[in-house]
mmCIF file of C-alpha atoms in Angstrom:
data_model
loop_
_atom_site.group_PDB
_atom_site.id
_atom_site.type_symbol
_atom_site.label_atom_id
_atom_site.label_comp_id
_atom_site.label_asym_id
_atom_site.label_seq_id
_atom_site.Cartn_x
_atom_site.Cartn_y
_atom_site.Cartn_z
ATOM 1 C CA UNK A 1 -6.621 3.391 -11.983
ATOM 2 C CA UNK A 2 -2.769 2.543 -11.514
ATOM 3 C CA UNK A 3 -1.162 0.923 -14.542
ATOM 4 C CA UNK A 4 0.476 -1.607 -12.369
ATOM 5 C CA UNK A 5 -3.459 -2.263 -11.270
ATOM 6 C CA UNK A 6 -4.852 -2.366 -14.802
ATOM 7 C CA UNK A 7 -2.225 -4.709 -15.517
ATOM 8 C CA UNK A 8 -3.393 -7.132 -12.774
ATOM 9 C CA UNK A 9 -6.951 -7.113 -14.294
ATOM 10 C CA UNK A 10 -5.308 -7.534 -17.614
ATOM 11 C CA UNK A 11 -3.138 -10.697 -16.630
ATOM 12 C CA UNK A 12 -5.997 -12.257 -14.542
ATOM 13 C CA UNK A 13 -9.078 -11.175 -17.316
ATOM 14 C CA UNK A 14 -9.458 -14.957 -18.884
ATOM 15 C CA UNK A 15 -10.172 -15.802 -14.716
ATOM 16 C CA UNK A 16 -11.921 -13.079 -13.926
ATOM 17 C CA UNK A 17 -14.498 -13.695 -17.008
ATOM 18 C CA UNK A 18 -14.806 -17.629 -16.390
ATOM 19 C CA UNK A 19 -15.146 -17.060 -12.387
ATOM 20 C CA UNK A 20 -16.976 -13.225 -11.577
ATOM 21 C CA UNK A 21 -20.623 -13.086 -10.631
ATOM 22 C CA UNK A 22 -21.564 -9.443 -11.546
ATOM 23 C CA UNK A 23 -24.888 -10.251 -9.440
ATOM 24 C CA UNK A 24 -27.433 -7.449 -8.370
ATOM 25 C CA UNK A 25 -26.055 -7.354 -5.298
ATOM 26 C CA UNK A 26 -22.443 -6.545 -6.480
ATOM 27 C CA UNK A 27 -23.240 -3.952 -8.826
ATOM 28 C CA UNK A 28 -24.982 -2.492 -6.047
ATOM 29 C CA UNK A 29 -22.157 -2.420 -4.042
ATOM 30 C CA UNK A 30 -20.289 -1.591 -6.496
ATOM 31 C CA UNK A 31 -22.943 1.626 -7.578
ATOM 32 C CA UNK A 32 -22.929 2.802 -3.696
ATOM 33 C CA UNK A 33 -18.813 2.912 -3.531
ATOM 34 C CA UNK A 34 -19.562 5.611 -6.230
ATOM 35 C CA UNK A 35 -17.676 3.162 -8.805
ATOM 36 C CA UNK A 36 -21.086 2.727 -11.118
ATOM 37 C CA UNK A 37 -23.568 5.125 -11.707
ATOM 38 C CA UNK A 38 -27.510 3.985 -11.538
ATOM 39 C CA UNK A 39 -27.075 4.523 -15.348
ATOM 40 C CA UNK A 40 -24.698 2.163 -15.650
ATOM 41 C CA UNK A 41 -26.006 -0.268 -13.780
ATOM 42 C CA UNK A 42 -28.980 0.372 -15.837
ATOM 43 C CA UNK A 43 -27.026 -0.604 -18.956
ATOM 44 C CA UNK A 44 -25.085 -3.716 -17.161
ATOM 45 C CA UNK A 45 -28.636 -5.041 -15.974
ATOM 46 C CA UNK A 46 -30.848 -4.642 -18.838
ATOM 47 C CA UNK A 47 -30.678 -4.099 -23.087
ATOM 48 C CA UNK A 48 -32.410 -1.416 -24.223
ATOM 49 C CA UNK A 49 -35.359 -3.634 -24.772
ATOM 50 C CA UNK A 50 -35.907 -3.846 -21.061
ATOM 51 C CA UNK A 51 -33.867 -7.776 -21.915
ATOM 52 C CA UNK A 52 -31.392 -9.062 -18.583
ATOM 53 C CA UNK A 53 -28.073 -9.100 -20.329
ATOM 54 C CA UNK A 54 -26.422 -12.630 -20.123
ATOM 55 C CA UNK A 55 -24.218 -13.104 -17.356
ATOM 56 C CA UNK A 56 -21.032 -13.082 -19.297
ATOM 57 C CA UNK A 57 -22.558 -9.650 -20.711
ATOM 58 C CA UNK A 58 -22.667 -8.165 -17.224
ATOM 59 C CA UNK A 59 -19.026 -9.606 -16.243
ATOM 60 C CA UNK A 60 -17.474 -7.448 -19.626
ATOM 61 C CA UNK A 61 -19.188 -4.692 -19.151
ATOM 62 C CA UNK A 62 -17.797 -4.461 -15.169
ATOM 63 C CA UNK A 63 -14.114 -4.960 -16.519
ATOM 64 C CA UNK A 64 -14.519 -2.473 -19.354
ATOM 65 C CA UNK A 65 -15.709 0.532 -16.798
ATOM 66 C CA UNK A 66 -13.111 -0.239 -13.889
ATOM 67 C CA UNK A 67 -9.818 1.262 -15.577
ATOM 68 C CA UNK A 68 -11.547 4.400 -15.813
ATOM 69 C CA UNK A 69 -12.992 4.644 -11.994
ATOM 70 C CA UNK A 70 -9.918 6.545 -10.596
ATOM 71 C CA UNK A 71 -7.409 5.151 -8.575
ATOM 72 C CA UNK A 72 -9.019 3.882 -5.895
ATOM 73 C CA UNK A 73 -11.123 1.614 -7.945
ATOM 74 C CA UNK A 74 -9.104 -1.318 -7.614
ATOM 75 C CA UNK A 75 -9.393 -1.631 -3.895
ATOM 76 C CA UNK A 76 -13.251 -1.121 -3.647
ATOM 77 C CA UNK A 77 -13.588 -3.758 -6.738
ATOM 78 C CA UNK A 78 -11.658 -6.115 -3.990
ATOM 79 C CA UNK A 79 -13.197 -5.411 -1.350
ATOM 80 C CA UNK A 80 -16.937 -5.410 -2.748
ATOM 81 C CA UNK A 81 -15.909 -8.923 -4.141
ATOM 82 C CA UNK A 82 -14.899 -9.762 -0.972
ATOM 83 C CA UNK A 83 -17.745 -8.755 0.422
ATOM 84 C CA UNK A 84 -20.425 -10.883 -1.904
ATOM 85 C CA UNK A 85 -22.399 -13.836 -0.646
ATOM 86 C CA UNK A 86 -20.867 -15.548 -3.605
ATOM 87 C CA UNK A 87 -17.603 -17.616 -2.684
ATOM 88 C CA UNK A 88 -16.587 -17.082 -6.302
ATOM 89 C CA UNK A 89 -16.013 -13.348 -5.627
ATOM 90 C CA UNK A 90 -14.266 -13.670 -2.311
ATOM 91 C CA UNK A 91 -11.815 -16.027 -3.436
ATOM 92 C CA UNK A 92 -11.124 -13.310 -6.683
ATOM 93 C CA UNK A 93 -10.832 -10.844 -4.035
ATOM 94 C CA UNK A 94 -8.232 -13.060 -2.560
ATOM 95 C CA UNK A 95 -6.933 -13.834 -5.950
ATOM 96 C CA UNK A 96 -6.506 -10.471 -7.164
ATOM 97 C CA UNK A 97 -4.765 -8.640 -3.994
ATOM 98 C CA UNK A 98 -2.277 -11.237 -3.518
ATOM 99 C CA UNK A 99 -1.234 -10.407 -7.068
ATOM 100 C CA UNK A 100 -0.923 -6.729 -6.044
ATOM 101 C CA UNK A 101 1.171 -7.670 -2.987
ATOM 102 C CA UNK A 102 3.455 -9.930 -5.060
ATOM 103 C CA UNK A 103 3.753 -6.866 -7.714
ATOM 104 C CA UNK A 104 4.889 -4.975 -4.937
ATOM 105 C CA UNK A 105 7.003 -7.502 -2.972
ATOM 106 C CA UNK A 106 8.674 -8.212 -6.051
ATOM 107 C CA UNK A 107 9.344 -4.822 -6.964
ATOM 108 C CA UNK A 108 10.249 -3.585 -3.897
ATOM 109 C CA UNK A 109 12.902 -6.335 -3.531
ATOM 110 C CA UNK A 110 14.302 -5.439 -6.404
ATOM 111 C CA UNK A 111 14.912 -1.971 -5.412
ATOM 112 C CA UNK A 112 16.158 -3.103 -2.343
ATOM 113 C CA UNK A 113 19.041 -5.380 -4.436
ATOM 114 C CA UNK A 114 20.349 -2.538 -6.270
ATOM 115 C CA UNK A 115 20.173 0.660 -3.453
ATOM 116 C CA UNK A 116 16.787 1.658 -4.192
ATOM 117 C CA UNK A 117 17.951 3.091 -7.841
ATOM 118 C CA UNK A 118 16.594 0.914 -10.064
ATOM 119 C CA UNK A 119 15.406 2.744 -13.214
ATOM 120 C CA UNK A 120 13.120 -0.380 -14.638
ATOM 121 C CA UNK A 121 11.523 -0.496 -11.143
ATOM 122 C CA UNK A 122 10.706 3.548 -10.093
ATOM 123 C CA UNK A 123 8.171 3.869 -12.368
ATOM 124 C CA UNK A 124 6.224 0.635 -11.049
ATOM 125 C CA UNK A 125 6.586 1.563 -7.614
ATOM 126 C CA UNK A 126 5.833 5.216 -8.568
ATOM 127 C CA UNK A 127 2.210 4.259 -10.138
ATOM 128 C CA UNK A 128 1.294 2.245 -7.365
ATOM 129 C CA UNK A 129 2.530 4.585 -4.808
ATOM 130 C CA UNK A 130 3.455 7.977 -5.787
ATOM 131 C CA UNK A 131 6.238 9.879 -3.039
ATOM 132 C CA UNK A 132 5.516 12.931 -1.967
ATOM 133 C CA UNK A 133 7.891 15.191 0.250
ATOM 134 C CA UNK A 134 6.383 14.978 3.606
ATOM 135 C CA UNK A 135 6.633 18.080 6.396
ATOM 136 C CA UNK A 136 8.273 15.687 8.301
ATOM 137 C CA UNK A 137 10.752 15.930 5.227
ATOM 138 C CA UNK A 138 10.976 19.234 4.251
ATOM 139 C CA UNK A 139 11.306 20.042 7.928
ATOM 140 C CA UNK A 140 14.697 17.764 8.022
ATOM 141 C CA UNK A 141 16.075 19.258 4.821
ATOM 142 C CA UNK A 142 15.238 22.834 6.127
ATOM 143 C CA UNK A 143 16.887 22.187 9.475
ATOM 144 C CA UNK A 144 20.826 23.242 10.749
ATOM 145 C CA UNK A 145 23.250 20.400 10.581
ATOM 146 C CA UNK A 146 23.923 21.009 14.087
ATOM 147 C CA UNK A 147 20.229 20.603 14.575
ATOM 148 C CA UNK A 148 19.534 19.554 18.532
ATOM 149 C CA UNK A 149 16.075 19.029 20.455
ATOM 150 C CA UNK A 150 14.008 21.808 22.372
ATOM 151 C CA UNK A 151 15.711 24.600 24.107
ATOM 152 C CA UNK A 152 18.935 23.019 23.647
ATOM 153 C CA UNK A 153 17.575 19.226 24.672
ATOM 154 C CA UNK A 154 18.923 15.936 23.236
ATOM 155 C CA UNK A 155 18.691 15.544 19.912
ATOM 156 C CA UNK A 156 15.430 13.776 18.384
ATOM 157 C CA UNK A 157 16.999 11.573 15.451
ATOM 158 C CA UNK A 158 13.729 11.591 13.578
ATOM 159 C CA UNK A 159 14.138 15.357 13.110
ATOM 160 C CA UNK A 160 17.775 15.792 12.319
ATOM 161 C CA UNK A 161 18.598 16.164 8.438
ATOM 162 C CA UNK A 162 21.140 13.216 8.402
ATOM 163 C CA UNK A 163 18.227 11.422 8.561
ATOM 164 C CA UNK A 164 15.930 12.761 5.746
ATOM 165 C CA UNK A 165 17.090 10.818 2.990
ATOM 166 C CA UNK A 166 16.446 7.552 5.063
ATOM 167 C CA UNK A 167 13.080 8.701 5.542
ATOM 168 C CA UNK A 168 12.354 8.983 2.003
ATOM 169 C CA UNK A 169 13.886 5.867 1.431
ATOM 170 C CA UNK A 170 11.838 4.115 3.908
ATOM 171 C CA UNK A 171 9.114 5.839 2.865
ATOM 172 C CA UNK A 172 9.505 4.023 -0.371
ATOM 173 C CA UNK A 173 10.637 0.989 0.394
ATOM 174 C CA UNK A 174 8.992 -0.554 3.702
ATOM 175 C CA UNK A 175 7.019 -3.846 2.651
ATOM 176 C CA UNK A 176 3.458 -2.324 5.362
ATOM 177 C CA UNK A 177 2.554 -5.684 6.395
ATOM 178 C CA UNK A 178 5.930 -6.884 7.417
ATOM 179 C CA UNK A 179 7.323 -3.138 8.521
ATOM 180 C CA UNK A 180 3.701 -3.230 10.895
ATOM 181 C CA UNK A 181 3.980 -6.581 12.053
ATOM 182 C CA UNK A 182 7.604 -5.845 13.134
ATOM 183 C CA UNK A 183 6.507 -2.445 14.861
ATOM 184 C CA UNK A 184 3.578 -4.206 16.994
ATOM 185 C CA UNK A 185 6.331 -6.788 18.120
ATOM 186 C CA UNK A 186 9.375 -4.352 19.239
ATOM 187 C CA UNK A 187 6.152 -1.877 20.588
ATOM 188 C CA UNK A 188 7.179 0.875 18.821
ATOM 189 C CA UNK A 189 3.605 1.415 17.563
ATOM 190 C CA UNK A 190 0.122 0.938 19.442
ATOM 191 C CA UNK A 191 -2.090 -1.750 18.685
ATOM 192 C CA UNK A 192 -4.838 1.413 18.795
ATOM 193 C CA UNK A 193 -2.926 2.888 15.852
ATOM 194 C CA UNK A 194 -3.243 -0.692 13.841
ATOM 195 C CA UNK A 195 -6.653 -0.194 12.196
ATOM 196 C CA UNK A 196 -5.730 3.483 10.716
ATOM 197 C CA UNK A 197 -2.269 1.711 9.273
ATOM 198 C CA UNK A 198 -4.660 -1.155 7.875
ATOM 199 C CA UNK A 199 -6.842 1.539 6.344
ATOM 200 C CA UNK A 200 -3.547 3.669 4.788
ATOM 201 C CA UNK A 201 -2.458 1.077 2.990
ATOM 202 C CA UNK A 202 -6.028 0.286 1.052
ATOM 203 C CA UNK A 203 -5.205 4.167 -0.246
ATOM 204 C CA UNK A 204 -1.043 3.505 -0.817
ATOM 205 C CA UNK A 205 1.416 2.082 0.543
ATOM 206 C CA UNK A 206 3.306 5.154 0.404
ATOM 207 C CA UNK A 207 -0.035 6.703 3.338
ATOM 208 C CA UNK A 208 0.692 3.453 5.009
ATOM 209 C CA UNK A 209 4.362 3.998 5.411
ATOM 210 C CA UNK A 210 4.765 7.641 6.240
ATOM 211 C CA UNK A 211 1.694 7.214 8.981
ATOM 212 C CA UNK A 212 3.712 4.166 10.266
ATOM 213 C CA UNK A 213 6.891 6.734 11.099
ATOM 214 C CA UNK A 214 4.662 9.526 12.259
ATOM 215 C CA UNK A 215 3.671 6.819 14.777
ATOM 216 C CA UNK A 216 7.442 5.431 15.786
ATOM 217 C CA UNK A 217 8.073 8.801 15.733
ATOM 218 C CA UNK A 218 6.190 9.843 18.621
ATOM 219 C CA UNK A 219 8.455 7.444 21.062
ATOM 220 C CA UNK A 220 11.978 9.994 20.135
ATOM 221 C CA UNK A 221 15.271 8.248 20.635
ATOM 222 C CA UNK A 222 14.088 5.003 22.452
ATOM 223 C CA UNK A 223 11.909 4.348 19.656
ATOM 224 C CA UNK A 224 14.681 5.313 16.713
ATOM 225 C CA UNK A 225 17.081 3.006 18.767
ATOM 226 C CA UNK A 226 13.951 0.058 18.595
ATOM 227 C CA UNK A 227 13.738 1.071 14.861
ATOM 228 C CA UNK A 228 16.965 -1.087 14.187
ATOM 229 C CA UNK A 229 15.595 -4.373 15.605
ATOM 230 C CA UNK A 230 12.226 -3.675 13.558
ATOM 231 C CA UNK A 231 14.265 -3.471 10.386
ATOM 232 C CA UNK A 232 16.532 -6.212 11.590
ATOM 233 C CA UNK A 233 13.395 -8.659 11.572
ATOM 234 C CA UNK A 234 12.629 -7.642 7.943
ATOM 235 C CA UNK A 235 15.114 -9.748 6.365
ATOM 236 C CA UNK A 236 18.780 -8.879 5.108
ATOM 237 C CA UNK A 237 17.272 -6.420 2.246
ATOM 238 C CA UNK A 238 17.302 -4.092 5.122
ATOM 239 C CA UNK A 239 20.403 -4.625 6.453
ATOM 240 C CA UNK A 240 22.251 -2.352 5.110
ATOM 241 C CA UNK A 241 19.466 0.837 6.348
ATOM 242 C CA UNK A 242 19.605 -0.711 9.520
ATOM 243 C CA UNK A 243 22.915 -0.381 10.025
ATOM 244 C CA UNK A 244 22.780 3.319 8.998
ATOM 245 C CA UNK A 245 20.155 3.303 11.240
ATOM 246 C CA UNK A 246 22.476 2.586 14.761
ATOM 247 C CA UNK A 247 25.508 4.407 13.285
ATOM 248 C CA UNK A 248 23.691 7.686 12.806
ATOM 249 C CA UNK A 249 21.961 6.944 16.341
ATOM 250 C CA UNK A 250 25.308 6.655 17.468
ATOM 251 C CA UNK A 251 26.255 10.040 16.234
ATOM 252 C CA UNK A 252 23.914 11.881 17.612
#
């Protein structure tokens, strides 16, 4: 698990041990997500003397395995919560990924205030979401700076190198919800291509983001050109990208 999510569980334990139900039906859930074995929902359930462990039992002995149930383990804790009968799980669910987005909102906006270079903020972004150079990437930073389209067409702006650092930047720094929201509106992204971005950003926001560009990508210059108002609607932390944004457009 990501030490930005085993902090969440850490700053919301006292709540999650006064308010989680680790009922049968959750550690069922939770055993056919692959995050507990029948063993150890064995050992959650019963003592060795065949005894139903108290409830409070069963809650500790949930939080104690999660840490260690990889990375994804977060998100399928949330969403089997979410999934319970139990109101008291759904509203942890709720609980516990609007800490992650606030992590990340406040994180991100931090970046975003001082150029992306923030020492005391990289690593936090880089456990939640890891960057890894794309092919769309490595094909930018490969590529002649007098790069131009097919067989001598226009040039497509989300191939040419000048803009491969502002892909890894975006990469990084796009908040999904608001970057996809923002997409739908200017229709630089199908409403077909909405449930794949949804499911991207369950694995990283990082998956979310570079999917989200592989999709804008797909409309060439039009679409870079629609790109600025999409970042313009994000706020003034992306101003500043933005107007790279139109004055590499307009070099091109």
């Amino acid at each position: 698990m990501d030490a930005c999510h085993i902090e969440i569980l850490r700053t919301l334990h006292v709540e999650l041990r006064k308010s989680l139900s680790a009922d049968a039906d959750l550690l069922a859930d939770l055993y056919s997500k692959g995050i507990l074995s029948s063993d150890e929902v064995d050992k959650i359930s019963l003592t060795d003397a065949g005894i139903q462990h108290r409830p409070q039992q069963r809650v500790d002995a949930v939080l104690a395995l999660l840490p260690s149930r990889g990375k994804t383990a977060f998100h399928v804790f949330c969403d089997a919560l979410y999934d319970s009968k139990l109101l008291c799980n759904k509203e942890l669910s709720v609980r516990l990924k609007s800490a992650e987005t606030e992590l990340l909102r406040t994180a991100s906006v931090t970046a975003l205030q001082d150029g992306g270079n923030t020492p005391s903020v990289a690593p936090v972004l880089s456990s939640v979401h890891p960057v890894q150079p794309s092919d769309r990437m490595q094909r930018c930073a490969a590529a002649p700076p007098d790069s131009s389209g097919p067989a001598g067409g226009p040039v497509n702006p989300w191939e040419h190198p000048e803009f491969a650092p502002m892909y890894a930047w975006l990469i990084k720094y796009l908040y999904p919800s608001d970057a996809r929201n923002s997409c739908l509106k200017h229709n630089v992204i199908t409403w077909s291509a909405l449930s794949e971005l949804q499911t991207k950003e369950r694995i990283s926001q990082t998956a979310h983001n570079e999917f989200l560009l592989q999709q804008v990508a797909v409309g060439g210059r039009e679409s870079f050109r629609k790109f600025a108002d999409v970042l313009e609607d994000m706020g003034p932390n992306y101003e500043m990208k933005r107007r790279e944004l139109v004055q590499l457009e307009g070099r091109l």
